[in-house]
Short mmCIF file of C-alpha atoms in Angstrom, two decimals:
data_model
loop_
_atom_site.label_atom_id
_atom_site.label_comp_id
_atom_site.label_asym_id
_atom_site.label_seq_id
_atom_site.Cartn_x
_atom_site.Cartn_y
_atom_site.Cartn_z
CA UNK A 1 63.30 108.06 22.26
CA UNK A 2 63.99 108.00 26.00
CA UNK A 3 64.66 111.17 27.99
CA UNK A 4 67.30 111.91 30.59
CA UNK A 5 67.17 109.46 33.49
CA UNK A 6 68.93 109.69 36.85
CA UNK A 7 69.54 107.33 39.73
CA UNK A 8 68.96 106.98 42.53
CA UNK A 9 65.96 109.33 43.06
CA UNK A 10 66.78 109.85 46.76
CA UNK A 11 69.86 109.20 48.86
CA UNK A 12 70.85 109.74 52.47
CA UNK A 13 74.49 109.89 53.51
CA UNK A 14 76.43 111.01 56.51
CA UNK A 15 79.04 113.73 56.60
CA UNK A 16 82.46 112.61 55.40
CA UNK A 17 81.10 109.86 53.18
CA UNK A 18 81.40 109.63 49.37
CA UNK A 19 78.51 109.41 46.90
CA UNK A 20 78.14 108.60 43.19
CA UNK A 21 75.14 109.80 41.23
CA UNK A 22 74.33 108.44 37.75
CA UNK A 23 72.79 109.90 34.62
CA UNK A 24 71.77 108.47 31.28
CA UNK A 25 71.65 111.05 28.54
CA UNK A 26 68.89 111.43 26.02
CA UNK A 27 69.47 109.33 22.96
CA UNK A 28 71.96 110.92 20.53
CA UNK A 29 73.19 113.60 23.00
CA UNK A 30 76.95 113.86 23.48
CA UNK A 31 77.13 116.66 26.15
CA UNK A 32 76.14 116.28 29.77
CA UNK A 33 76.09 118.96 32.45
CA UNK A 34 75.50 118.64 36.19
CA UNK A 35 73.80 121.15 38.42
CA UNK A 36 73.25 121.50 42.16
CA UNK A 37 70.02 123.07 43.34
CA UNK A 38 69.68 123.98 47.02
CA UNK A 39 66.26 124.44 48.47
CA UNK A 40 64.64 127.64 47.19
CA UNK A 41 67.48 128.45 44.80
CA UNK A 42 67.98 128.15 41.11
CA UNK A 43 70.31 125.35 39.83
CA UNK A 44 74.00 126.04 40.01
CA UNK A 45 76.37 124.75 37.31
CA UNK A 46 78.88 122.21 38.54
CA UNK A 47 80.60 121.04 35.35
CA UNK A 48 80.05 119.80 31.85
CA UNK A 49 81.40 116.88 29.83
CA UNK A 50 81.67 116.78 26.03
CA UNK A 51 82.75 113.54 24.41
CA UNK A 52 84.20 112.18 27.68
CA UNK A 53 86.21 115.24 28.54
CA UNK A 54 85.44 118.03 31.00
CA UNK A 55 85.04 121.25 29.12
CA UNK A 56 83.71 123.66 31.69
CA UNK A 57 83.45 123.91 35.43
CA UNK A 58 81.53 126.11 37.85
CA UNK A 59 82.65 127.31 41.26
CA UNK A 60 82.80 123.94 42.94
CA UNK A 61 85.75 122.36 44.82
CA UNK A 62 87.77 119.44 43.44
CA UNK A 63 85.95 116.97 45.69
CA UNK A 64 83.15 117.26 43.06
CA UNK A 65 84.31 115.15 40.12
CA UNK A 66 82.70 113.43 37.16
CA UNK A 67 83.01 111.00 34.39
CA UNK A 68 81.39 110.57 31.01
CA UNK A 69 81.44 107.15 29.34
CA UNK A 70 81.61 106.21 25.68
CA UNK A 71 77.79 105.70 25.59
CA UNK A 72 77.53 109.30 26.92
CA UNK A 73 76.16 108.31 30.33
CA UNK A 74 77.72 110.09 33.19
CA UNK A 75 78.59 110.00 36.87
CA UNK A 76 78.92 112.73 39.49
CA UNK A 77 81.13 111.84 42.46
CA UNK A 78 81.34 113.87 45.64
CA UNK A 79 83.95 113.02 48.21
CA UNK A 80 84.07 114.09 51.90
CA UNK A 81 80.39 115.07 51.99
CA UNK A 82 79.42 118.18 53.92
CA UNK A 83 76.06 119.20 55.33
CA UNK A 84 75.81 121.94 52.63
CA UNK A 85 76.00 119.35 49.90
CA UNK A 86 72.36 118.46 50.72
CA UNK A 87 70.55 119.42 47.49
CA UNK A 88 68.78 118.24 44.37
CA UNK A 89 71.36 117.22 41.80
CA UNK A 90 70.35 117.60 38.23
CA UNK A 91 71.79 116.20 35.05
CA UNK A 92 71.11 117.75 31.65
CA UNK A 93 72.09 116.50 28.25
CA UNK A 94 72.31 118.20 24.88
CA UNK A 95 73.67 117.70 21.42
CA UNK A 96 76.77 119.80 21.60
CA UNK A 97 78.95 121.29 18.98
CA UNK A 98 80.97 124.45 19.11
CA UNK A 99 78.72 127.50 18.75
CA UNK A 100 75.56 125.33 18.98
CA UNK A 101 72.55 126.79 20.85
CA UNK A 102 70.77 123.51 21.24
CA UNK A 103 68.76 123.43 24.46
CA UNK A 104 69.58 121.16 27.43
CA UNK A 105 67.13 118.51 28.53
CA UNK A 106 67.08 117.88 32.27
CA UNK A 107 66.54 114.71 34.19
CA UNK A 108 64.27 114.41 37.31
CA UNK A 109 67.14 114.82 39.65
CA UNK A 110 68.61 112.98 42.62
CA UNK A 111 67.71 114.31 46.11
CA UNK A 112 70.81 113.96 48.33
CA UNK A 113 70.50 114.48 52.03
CA UNK A 114 73.70 114.67 54.17
CA UNK A 115 73.23 114.11 57.91
CA UNK B 1 75.85 135.94 39.05
CA UNK B 2 72.75 135.63 36.87
CA UNK B 3 72.56 138.00 33.97
CA UNK B 4 68.77 138.16 34.27
CA UNK B 5 66.32 139.71 36.73
CA UNK B 6 62.78 138.47 37.14
CA UNK B 7 59.90 139.34 39.56
CA UNK B 8 59.91 136.77 42.36
CA UNK B 9 56.25 135.89 42.05
CA UNK B 10 53.10 136.44 39.95
CA UNK B 11 49.56 135.28 39.89
CA UNK B 12 47.38 134.63 36.88
CA UNK B 13 43.77 133.56 36.54
CA UNK B 14 43.11 130.24 34.89
CA UNK B 15 42.33 130.69 31.18
CA UNK B 16 44.02 134.07 30.95
CA UNK B 17 47.32 134.87 29.36
CA UNK B 18 50.36 134.82 31.67
CA UNK B 19 53.00 137.39 30.74
CA UNK B 20 56.31 136.79 32.52
CA UNK B 21 58.91 139.56 32.14
CA UNK B 22 62.66 139.22 32.21
CA UNK B 23 65.33 141.89 32.20
CA UNK B 24 68.70 141.13 30.61
CA UNK B 25 70.14 144.57 30.01
CA UNK B 26 73.79 143.34 29.70
CA UNK B 27 73.06 140.65 27.04
CA UNK B 28 75.65 140.34 24.27
CA UNK B 29 74.86 140.26 20.60
CA UNK B 30 75.42 136.51 20.19
CA UNK B 31 73.71 135.37 23.36
CA UNK B 32 70.33 133.59 23.20
CA UNK B 33 67.50 133.92 25.75
CA UNK B 34 66.14 130.62 27.07
CA UNK B 35 63.06 129.95 29.18
CA UNK B 36 62.61 126.95 31.41
CA UNK B 37 60.14 126.02 34.06
CA UNK B 38 60.40 123.81 37.11
CA UNK B 39 57.37 122.17 38.59
CA UNK B 40 57.64 121.26 42.30
CA UNK B 41 61.30 120.19 42.36
CA UNK B 42 61.20 118.13 39.18
CA UNK B 43 63.94 118.79 36.65
CA UNK B 44 63.60 122.05 34.68
CA UNK B 45 61.56 121.73 31.51
CA UNK B 46 62.64 123.57 28.34
CA UNK B 47 59.96 125.96 27.01
CA UNK B 48 61.46 128.15 24.29
CA UNK B 49 64.52 130.15 23.26
CA UNK B 50 65.32 133.03 20.86
CA UNK B 51 67.92 135.43 19.70
CA UNK B 52 66.17 138.58 18.48
CA UNK B 53 63.00 137.59 16.63
CA UNK B 54 59.83 136.68 18.35
CA UNK B 55 59.34 132.99 18.64
CA UNK B 56 56.29 130.77 19.16
CA UNK B 57 55.85 127.07 19.78
CA UNK B 58 53.12 124.85 21.10
CA UNK B 59 53.82 125.87 24.68
CA UNK B 60 54.44 129.60 24.60
CA UNK B 61 55.48 132.73 22.78
CA UNK B 62 58.65 134.65 23.39
CA UNK B 63 58.73 138.39 22.77
CA UNK B 64 62.21 140.03 22.71
CA UNK B 65 62.45 143.84 22.57
CA UNK B 66 64.27 145.39 19.69
CA UNK B 67 67.23 146.42 21.90
CA UNK B 68 67.24 142.87 23.34
CA UNK B 69 67.51 144.16 26.88
CA UNK B 70 64.30 142.47 27.98
CA UNK B 71 61.88 139.82 26.98
CA UNK B 72 58.45 138.41 27.91
CA UNK B 73 57.29 134.85 28.00
CA UNK B 74 53.64 134.50 27.18
CA UNK B 75 51.49 131.50 28.09
CA UNK B 76 48.41 132.25 26.05
CA UNK B 77 45.80 130.31 28.13
CA UNK B 78 47.25 129.43 31.54
CA UNK B 79 46.05 126.30 33.26
CA UNK B 80 46.59 125.09 36.78
CA UNK B 81 49.28 122.77 35.47
CA UNK B 82 51.35 125.85 34.48
CA UNK B 83 51.90 126.64 38.17
CA UNK B 84 55.71 126.46 38.40
CA UNK B 85 58.93 128.48 38.82
CA UNK B 86 59.89 130.06 35.45
CA UNK B 87 63.52 130.73 34.76
CA UNK B 88 64.82 133.19 32.16
CA UNK B 89 68.40 132.42 31.22
CA UNK B 90 70.93 134.12 28.99
CA UNK B 91 73.52 131.66 27.86
CA UNK B 92 77.01 133.02 28.17
CA UNK B 93 79.50 131.78 25.64
CA UNK B 94 82.57 130.39 27.37
CA UNK B 95 84.60 128.39 24.88
CA UNK B 96 81.63 126.38 23.85
CA UNK B 97 80.57 125.44 27.41
CA UNK B 98 76.90 124.99 27.67
CA UNK B 99 76.41 126.23 31.17
CA UNK B 100 73.25 127.98 32.10
CA UNK B 101 73.33 130.55 34.85
CA UNK B 102 70.02 130.36 36.69
CA UNK B 103 68.58 133.15 38.79
CA UNK B 104 65.90 132.63 41.31
CA UNK B 105 63.13 132.75 38.70
CA UNK B 106 59.45 133.83 38.90
CA UNK B 107 57.04 131.69 40.90
CA UNK B 108 53.90 131.68 38.81
CA UNK B 109 50.70 130.63 40.55
CA UNK B 110 47.62 130.01 38.31
CA UNK B 111 44.42 130.52 40.22
CA UNK B 112 41.20 128.69 39.56
#
């Protein structure tokens, strides 16, 4: 059983560019969440996908968008990058059903630097 | 805003028990308490979760007070590899969304 994997591990972009981050969920997991973690802070919830549909969103602007694919892998897209988007981006997967309290398993993250 | 409060930092001697407190005084009756830890900017690692009964697994024990307003994570024999930021999370129910609301956690340093 493989865990959650993310790519790339590091990325450097310039302000105004667009970026796509990728995540492969743990085998059998159908729910994926994305988090942004600024330096010295706890992770902040961006959004969640369940069976290819967004089913929850945090306080992030629409230029943060995502996709979940039939194999439950996922992408996070960020348009018009700003300096404050520099952070560690974490993907977490879980086996999700309504009312389930199954824990989320996190990937190692992608470190994005915006210059 | 996070629904939990934790001390910002703690030290523990290697081999001793590390007791990490968490206050969650506004917890609702159907919300679980989760604990994760994060080692040096890796992804958070799941430790344990519970509702109202004490829980134990191979990593740690979780003690939840009877009124559920606070809990304590116990690492029975701390090692240097347990040095990490520990997050206590109360999972809010929002139409089945699984979001965790992280606070700033407790930075545990295990001393040799």
